[in-house]
C-alpha positions as protocol buffer text, in pm:
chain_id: "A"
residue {
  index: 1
  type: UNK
  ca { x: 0 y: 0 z: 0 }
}
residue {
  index: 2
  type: UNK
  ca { x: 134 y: 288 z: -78 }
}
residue {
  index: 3
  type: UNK
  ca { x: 179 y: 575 z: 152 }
}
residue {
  index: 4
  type: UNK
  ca { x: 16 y: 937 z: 119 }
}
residue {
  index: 5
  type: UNK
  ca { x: 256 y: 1225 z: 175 }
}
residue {
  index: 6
  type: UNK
  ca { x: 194 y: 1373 z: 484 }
}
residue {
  index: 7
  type: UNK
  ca { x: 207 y: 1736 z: 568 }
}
residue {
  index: 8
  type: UNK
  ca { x: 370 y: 1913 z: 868 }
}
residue {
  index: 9
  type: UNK
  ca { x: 52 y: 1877 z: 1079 }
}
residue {
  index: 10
  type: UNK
  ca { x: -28 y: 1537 z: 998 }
}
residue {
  index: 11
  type: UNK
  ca { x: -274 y: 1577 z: 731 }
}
residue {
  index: 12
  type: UNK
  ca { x: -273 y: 1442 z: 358 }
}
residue {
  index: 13
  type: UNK
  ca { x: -429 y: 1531 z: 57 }
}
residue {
  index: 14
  type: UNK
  ca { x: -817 y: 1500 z: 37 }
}
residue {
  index: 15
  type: UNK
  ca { x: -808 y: 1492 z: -380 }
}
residue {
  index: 16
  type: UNK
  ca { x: -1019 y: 1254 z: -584 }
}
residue {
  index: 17
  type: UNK
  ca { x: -927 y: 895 z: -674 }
}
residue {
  index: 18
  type: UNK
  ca { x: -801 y: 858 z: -1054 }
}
residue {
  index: 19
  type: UNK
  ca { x: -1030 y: 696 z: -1261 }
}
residue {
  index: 20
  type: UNK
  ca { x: -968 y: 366 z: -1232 }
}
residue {
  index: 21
  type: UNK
  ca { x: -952 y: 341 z: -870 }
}
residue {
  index: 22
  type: UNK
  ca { x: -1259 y: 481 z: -823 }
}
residue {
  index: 23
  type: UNK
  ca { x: -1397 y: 265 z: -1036 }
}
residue {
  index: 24
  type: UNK
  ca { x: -1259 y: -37 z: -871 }
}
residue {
  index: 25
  type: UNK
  ca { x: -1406 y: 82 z: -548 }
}
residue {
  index: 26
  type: UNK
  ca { x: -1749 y: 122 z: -708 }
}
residue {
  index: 27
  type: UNK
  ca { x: -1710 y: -220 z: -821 }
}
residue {
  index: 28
  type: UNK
  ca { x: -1613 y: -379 z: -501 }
}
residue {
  index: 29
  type: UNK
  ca { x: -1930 y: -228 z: -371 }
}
residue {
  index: 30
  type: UNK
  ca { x: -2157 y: -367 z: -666 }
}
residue {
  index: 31
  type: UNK
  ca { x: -1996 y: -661 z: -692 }
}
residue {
  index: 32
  type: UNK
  ca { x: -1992 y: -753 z: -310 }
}
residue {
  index: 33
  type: UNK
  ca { x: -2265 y: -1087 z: -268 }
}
residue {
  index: 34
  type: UNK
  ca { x: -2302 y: -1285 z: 37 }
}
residue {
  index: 35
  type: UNK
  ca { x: -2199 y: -1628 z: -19 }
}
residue {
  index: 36
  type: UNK
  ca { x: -2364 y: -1928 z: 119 }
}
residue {
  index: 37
  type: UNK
  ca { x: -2283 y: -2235 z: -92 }
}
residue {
  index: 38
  type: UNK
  ca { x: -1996 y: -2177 z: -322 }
}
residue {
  index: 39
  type: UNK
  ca { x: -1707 y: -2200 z: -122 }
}
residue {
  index: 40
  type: UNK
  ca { x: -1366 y: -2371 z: -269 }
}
residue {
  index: 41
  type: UNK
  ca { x: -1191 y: -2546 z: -7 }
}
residue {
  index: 42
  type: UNK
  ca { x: -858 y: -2417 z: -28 }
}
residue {
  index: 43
  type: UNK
  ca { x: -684 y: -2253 z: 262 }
}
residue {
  index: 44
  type: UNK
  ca { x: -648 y: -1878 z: 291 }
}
residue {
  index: 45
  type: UNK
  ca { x: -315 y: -1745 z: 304 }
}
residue {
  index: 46
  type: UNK
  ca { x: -206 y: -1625 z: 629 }
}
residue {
  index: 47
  type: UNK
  ca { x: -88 y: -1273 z: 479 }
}
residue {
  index: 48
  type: UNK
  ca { x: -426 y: -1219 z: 275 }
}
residue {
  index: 49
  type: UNK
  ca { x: -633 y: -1297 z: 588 }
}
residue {
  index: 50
  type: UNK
  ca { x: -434 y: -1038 z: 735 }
}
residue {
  index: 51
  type: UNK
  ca { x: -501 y: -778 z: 477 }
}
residue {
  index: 52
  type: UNK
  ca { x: -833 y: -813 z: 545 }
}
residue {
  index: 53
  type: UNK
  ca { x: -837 y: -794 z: 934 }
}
residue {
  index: 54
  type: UNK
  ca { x: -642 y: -507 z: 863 }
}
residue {
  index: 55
  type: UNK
  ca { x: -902 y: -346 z: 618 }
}
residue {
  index: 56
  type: UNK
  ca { x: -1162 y: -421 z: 900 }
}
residue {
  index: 57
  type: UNK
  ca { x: -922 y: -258 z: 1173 }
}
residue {
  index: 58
  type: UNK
  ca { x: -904 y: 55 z: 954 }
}
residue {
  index: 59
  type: UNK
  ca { x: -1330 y: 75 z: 976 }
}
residue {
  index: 60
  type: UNK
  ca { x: -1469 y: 426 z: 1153 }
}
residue {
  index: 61
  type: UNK
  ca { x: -1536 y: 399 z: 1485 }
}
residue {
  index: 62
  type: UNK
  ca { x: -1744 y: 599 z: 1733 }
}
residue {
  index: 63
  type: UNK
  ca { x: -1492 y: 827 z: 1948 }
}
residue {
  index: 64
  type: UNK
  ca { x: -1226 y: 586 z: 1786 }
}
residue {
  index: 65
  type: UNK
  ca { x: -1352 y: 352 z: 2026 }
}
residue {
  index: 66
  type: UNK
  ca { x: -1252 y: 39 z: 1829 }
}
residue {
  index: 67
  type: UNK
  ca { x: -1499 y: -190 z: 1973 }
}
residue {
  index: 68
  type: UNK
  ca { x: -1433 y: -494 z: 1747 }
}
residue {
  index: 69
  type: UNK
  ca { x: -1246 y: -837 z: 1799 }
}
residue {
  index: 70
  type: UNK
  ca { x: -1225 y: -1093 z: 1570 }
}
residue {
  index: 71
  type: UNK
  ca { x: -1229 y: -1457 z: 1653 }
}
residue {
  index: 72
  type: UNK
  ca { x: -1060 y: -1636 z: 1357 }
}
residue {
  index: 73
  type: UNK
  ca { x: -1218 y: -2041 z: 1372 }
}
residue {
  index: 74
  type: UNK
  ca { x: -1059 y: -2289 z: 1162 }
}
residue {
  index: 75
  type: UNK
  ca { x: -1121 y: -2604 z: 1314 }
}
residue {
  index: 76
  type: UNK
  ca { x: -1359 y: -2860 z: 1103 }
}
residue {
  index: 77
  type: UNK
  ca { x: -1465 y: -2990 z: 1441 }
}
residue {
  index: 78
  type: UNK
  ca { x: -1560 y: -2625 z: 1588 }
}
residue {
  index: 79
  type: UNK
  ca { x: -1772 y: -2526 z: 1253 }
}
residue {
  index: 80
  type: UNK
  ca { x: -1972 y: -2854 z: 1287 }
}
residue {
  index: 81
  type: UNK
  ca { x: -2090 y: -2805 z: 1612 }
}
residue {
  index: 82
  type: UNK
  ca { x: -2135 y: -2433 z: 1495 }
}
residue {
  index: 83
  type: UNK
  ca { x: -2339 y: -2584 z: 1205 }
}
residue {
  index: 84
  type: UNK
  ca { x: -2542 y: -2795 z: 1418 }
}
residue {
  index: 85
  type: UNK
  ca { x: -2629 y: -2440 z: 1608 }
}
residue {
  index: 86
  type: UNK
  ca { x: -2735 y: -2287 z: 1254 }
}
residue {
  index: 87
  type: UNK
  ca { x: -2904 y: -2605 z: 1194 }
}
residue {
  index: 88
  type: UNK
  ca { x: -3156 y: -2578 z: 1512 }
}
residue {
  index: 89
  type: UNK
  ca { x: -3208 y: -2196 z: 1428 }
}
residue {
  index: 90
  type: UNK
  ca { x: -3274 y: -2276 z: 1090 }
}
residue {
  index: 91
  type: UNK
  ca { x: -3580 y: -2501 z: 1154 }
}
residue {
  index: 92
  type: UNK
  ca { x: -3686 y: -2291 z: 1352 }
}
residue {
  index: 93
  type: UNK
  ca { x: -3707 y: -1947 z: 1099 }
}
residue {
  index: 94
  type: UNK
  ca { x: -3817 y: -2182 z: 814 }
}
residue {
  index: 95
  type: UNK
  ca { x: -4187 y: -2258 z: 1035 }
}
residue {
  index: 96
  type: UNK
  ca { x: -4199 y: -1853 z: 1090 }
}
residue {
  index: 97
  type: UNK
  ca { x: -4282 y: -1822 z: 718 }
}
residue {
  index: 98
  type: UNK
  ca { x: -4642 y: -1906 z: 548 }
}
residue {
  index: 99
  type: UNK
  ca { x: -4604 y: -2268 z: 329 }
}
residue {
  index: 100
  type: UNK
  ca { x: -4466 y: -2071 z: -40 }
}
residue {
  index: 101
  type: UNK
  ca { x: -4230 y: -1913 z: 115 }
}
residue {
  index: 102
  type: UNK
  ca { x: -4135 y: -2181 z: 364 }
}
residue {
  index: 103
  type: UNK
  ca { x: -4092 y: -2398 z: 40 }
}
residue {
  index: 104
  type: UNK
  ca { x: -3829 y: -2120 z: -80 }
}
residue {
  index: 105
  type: UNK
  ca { x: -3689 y: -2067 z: 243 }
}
residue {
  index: 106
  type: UNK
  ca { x: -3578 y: -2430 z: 280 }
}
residue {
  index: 107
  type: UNK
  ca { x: -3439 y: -2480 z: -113 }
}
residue {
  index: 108
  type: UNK
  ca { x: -3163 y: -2175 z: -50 }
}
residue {
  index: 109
  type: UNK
  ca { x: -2817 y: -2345 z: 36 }
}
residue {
  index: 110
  type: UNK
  ca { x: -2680 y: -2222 z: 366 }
}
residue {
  index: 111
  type: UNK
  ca { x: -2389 y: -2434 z: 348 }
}
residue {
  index: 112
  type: UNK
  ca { x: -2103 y: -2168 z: 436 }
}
residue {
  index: 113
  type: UNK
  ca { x: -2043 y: -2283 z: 799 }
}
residue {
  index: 114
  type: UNK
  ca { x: -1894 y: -2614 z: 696 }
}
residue {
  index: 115
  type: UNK
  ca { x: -1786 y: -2544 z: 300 }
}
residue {
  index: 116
  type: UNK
  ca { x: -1592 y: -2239 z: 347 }
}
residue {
  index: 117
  type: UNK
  ca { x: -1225 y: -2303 z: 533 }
}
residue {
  index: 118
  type: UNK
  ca { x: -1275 y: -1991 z: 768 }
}
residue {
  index: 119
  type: UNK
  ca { x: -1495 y: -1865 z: 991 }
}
residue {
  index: 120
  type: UNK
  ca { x: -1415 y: -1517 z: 1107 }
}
residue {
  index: 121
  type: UNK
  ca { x: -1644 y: -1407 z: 1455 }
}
residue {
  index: 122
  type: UNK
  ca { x: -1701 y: -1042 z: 1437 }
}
residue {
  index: 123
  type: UNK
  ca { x: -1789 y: -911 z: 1810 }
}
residue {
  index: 124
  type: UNK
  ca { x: -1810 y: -572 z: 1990 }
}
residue {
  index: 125
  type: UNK
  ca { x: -1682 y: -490 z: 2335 }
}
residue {
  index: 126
  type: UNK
  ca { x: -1894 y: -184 z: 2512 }
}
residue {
  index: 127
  type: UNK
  ca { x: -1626 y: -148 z: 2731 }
}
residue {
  index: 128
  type: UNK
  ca { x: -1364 y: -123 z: 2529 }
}
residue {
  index: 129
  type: UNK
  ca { x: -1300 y: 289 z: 2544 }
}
residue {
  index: 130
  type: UNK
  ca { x: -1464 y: 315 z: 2908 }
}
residue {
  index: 131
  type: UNK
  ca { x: -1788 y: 405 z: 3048 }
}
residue {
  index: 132
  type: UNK
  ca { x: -1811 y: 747 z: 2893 }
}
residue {
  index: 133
  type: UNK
  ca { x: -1688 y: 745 z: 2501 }
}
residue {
  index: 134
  type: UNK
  ca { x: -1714 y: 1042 z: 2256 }
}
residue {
  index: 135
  type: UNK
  ca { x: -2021 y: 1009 z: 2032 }
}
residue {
  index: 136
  type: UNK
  ca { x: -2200 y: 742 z: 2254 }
}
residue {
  index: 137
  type: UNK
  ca { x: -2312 y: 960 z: 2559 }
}
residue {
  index: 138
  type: UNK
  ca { x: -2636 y: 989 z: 2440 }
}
residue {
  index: 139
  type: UNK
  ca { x: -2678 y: 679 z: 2201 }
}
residue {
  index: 140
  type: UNK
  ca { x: -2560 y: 321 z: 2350 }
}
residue {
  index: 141
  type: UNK
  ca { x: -2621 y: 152 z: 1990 }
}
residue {
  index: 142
  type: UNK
  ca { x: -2280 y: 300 z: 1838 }
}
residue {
  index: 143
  type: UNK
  ca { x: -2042 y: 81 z: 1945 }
}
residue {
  index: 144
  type: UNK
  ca { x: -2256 y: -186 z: 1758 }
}
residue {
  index: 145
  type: UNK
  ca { x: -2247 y: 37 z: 1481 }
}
residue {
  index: 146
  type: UNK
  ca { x: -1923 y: 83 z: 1485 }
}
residue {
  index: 147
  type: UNK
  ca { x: -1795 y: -265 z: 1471 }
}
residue {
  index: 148
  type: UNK
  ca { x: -2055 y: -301 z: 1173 }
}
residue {
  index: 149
  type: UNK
  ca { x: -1819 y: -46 z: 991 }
}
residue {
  index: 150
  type: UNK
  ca { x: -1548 y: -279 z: 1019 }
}
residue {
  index: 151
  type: UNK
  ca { x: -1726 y: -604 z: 905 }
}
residue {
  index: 152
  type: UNK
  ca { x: -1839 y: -411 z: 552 }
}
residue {
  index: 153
  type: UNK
  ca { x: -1463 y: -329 z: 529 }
}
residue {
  index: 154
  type: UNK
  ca { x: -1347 y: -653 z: 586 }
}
residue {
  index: 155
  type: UNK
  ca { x: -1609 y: -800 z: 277 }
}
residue {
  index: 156
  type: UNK
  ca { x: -1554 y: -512 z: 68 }
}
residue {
  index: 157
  type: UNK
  ca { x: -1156 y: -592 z: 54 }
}
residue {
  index: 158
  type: UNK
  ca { x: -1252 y: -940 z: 56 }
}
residue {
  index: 159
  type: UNK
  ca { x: -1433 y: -883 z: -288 }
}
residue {
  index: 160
  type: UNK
  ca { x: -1111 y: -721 z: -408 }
}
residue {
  index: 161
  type: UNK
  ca { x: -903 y: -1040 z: -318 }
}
residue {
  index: 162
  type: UNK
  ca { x: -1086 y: -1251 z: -483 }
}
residue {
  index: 163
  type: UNK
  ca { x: -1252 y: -1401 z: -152 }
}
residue {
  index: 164
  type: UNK
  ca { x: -1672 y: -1445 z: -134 }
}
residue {
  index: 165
  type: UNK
  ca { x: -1844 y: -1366 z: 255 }
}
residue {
  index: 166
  type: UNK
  ca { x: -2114 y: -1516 z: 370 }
}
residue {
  index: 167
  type: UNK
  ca { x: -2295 y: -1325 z: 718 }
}
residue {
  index: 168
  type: UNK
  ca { x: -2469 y: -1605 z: 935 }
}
residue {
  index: 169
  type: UNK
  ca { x: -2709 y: -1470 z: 1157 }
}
residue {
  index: 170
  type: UNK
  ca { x: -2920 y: -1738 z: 1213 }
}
residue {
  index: 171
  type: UNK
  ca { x: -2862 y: -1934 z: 1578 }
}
residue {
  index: 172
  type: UNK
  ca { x: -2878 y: -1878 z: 1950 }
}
residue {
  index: 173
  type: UNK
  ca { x: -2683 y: -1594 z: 2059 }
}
residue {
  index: 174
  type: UNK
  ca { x: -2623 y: -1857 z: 2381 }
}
residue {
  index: 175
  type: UNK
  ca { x: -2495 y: -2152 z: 2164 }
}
residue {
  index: 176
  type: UNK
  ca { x: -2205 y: -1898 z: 1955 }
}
residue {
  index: 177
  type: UNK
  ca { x: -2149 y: -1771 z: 2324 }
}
residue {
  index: 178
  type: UNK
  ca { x: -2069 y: -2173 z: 2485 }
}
residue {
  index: 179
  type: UNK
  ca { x: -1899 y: -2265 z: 2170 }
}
residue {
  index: 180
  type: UNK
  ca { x: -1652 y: -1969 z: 2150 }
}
residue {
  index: 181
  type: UNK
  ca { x: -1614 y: -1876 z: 2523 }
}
residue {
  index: 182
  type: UNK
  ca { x: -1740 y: -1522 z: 2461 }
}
residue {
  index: 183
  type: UNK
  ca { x: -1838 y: -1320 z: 2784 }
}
residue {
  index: 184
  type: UNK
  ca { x: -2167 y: -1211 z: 2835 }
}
residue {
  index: 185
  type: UNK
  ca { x: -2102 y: -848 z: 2831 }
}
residue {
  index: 186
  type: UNK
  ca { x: -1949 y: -882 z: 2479 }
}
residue {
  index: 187
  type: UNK
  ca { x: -2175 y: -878 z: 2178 }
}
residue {
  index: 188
  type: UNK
  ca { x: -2150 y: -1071 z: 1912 }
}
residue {
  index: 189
  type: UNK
  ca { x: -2205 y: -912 z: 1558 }
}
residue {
  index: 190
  type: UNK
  ca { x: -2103 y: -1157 z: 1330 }
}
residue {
  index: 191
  type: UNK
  ca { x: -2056 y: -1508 z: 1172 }
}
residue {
  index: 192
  type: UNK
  ca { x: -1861 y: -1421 z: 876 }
}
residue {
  index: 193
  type: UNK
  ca { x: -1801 y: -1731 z: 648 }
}
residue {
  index: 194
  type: UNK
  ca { x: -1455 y: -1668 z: 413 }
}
residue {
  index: 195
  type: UNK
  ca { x: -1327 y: -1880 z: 163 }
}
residue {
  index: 196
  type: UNK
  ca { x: -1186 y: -1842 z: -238 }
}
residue {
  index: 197
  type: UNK
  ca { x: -1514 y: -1910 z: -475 }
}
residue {
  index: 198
  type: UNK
  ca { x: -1507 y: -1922 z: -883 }
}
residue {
  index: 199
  type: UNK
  ca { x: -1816 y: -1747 z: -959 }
}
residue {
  index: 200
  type: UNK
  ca { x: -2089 y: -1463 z: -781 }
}
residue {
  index: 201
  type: UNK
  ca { x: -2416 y: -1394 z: -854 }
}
residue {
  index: 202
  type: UNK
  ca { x: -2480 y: -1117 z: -1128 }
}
residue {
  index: 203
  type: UNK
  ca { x: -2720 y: -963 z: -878 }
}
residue {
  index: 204
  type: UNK
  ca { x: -2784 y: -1032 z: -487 }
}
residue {
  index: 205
  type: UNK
  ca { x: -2870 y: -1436 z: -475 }
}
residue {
  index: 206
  type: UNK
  ca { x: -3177 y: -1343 z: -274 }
}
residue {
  index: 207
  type: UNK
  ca { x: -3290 y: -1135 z: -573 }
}
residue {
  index: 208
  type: UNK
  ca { x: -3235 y: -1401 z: -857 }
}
residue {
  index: 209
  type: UNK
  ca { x: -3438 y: -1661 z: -635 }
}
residue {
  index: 210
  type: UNK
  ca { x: -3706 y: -1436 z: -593 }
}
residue {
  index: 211
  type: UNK
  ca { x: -3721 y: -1367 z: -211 }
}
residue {
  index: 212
  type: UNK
  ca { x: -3737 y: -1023 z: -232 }
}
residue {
  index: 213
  type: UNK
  ca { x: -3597 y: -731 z: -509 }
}
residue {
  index: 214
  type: UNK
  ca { x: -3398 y: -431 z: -460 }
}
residue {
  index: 215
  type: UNK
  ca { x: -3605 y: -127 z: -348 }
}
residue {
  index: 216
  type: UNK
  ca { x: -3647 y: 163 z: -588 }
}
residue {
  index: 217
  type: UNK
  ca { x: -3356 y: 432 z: -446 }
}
residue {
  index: 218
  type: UNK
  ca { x: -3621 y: 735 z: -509 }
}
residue {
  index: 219
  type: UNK
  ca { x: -3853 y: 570 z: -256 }
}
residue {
  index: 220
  type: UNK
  ca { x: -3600 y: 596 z: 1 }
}
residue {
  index: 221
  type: UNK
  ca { x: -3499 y: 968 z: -62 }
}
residue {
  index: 222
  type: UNK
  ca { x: -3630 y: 1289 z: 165 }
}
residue {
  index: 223
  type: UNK
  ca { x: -3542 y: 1622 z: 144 }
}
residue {
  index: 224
  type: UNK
  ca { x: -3493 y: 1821 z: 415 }
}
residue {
  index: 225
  type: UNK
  ca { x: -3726 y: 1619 z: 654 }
}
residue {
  index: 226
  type: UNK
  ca { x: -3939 y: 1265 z: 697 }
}
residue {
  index: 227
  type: UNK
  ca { x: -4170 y: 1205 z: 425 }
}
residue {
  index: 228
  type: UNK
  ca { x: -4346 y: 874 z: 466 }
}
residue {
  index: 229
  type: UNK
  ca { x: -4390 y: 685 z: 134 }
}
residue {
  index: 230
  type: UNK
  ca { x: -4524 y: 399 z: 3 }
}
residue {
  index: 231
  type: UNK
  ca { x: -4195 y: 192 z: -39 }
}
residue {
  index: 232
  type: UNK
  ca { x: -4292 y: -100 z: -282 }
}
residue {
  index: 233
  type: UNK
  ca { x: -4038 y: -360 z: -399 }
}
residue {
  index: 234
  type: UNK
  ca { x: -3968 y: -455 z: -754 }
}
residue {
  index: 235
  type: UNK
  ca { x: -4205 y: -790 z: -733 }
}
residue {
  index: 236
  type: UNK
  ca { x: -4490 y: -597 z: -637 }
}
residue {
  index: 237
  type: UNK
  ca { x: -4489 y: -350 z: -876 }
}
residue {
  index: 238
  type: UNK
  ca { x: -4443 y: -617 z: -1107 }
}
residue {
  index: 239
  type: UNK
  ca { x: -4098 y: -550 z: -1227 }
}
């Protein structure tokens, strides 16, 4: 990476990207899919894991609180039991949905916990900057928010490398907490499933299976103050 030139007071230059990069970012953003079946198993290089935990050390952070740890799980034993966890959960979400969807629900492949080679455990410590922290004395949620920050940084690079993400969110906050030894005053954010993968979806998986369709962007814009609209996704407008 190469290193901006730094002025007297510790500032660099705020000018644009050059074409290209900013067009790479763009397409690291478009680009990014969560992954749930299409993992390769090969091993990830210990320097390119790095990279990313670096890019997700890097994230914003609330009064630079830096609320996030990351609990890196390789073992084939530890994402089975993990799996099992998902599993449970998973039967569970699949009878909250009426019979069509259910149907749906139950085809997608949510394989990632035991396909992809890493498992990287995204969690947020509220006590990591103290009891009082810049930014957070009168909301409690941006710590949380925070440590979000860094897990889109971490899949953003990770589309750049060449690696696909998958989030699991699906289990018992309790079962994640007895598997990985995780206090209970820590939170955890994330499941993040890593591994290499030879092909993404053209458009969000969720999308091409028809669960639900990208929301129009005009239906989400308000100027100057709230304006409650109708917000009606793709499917029901019949596009």
């Amino acid at each position: 990476m190469n290193a901006e030139k730094q002025s007297a007071g510790g500032l660099i230059a705020a000018s644009p990207f050059g074409k290209e990069a900013r067009e790479a970012v763009y397409r690291a953003i478009h680009t990014r899919r969560d992954v749930r079946d299409q993992f390769l198993p090969d091993a990830l290089d210990d320097e390119l894991v790095r990279r990313l935990l670096e890019a997700a050390h890097a994230a914003p952070s609330v009064g630079f609180m830096q609320p996030w740890s990351f609990i890196l799980v390789r073992d084939p034993a530890t994402r089975q039991r993990a799996w099992e966890a998902f599993s449970k959960a998973n039967e569970e979400a699949a009878a909250l949905f009426n019979d069509e969807k259910r149907m749906l629900y139950q085809s997608l492949k949510l394989e990632g916990i035991r396909k992809a080679p890493l498992s990287i455990v995204v969690t947020c410590d509220p006590d990591r900057a103290g009891p009082v922290v810049l930014g957070r004395t009168h909301n409690p949620k941006m710590d949380v928010y925070s440590t979000v920050c860094a897990v889109q940084n971490l899949w953003l690079a990770a589309r750049a490398e060449g690696v696909g993400v998958g989030w699991v969110s699906i289990f018992h906050d309790r079962d994640v907490r007895s598997l990985l030894g995780i206090p209970e005053r820590v939170e955890i954010v994330a499941w993040l499933c890593l591994g290499y993968v030879n092909e993404l979806y053209a458009e969000p998986e969720l999308a091409q299976k028809g669960w639900r369709q990208r929301l129009d962007l005009d239906d989400l814009i308000c100027d100057e103050r709230w304006v409650d609209k109708p917000i009606c996704s793709a499917e029901r407008r019949g596009g």
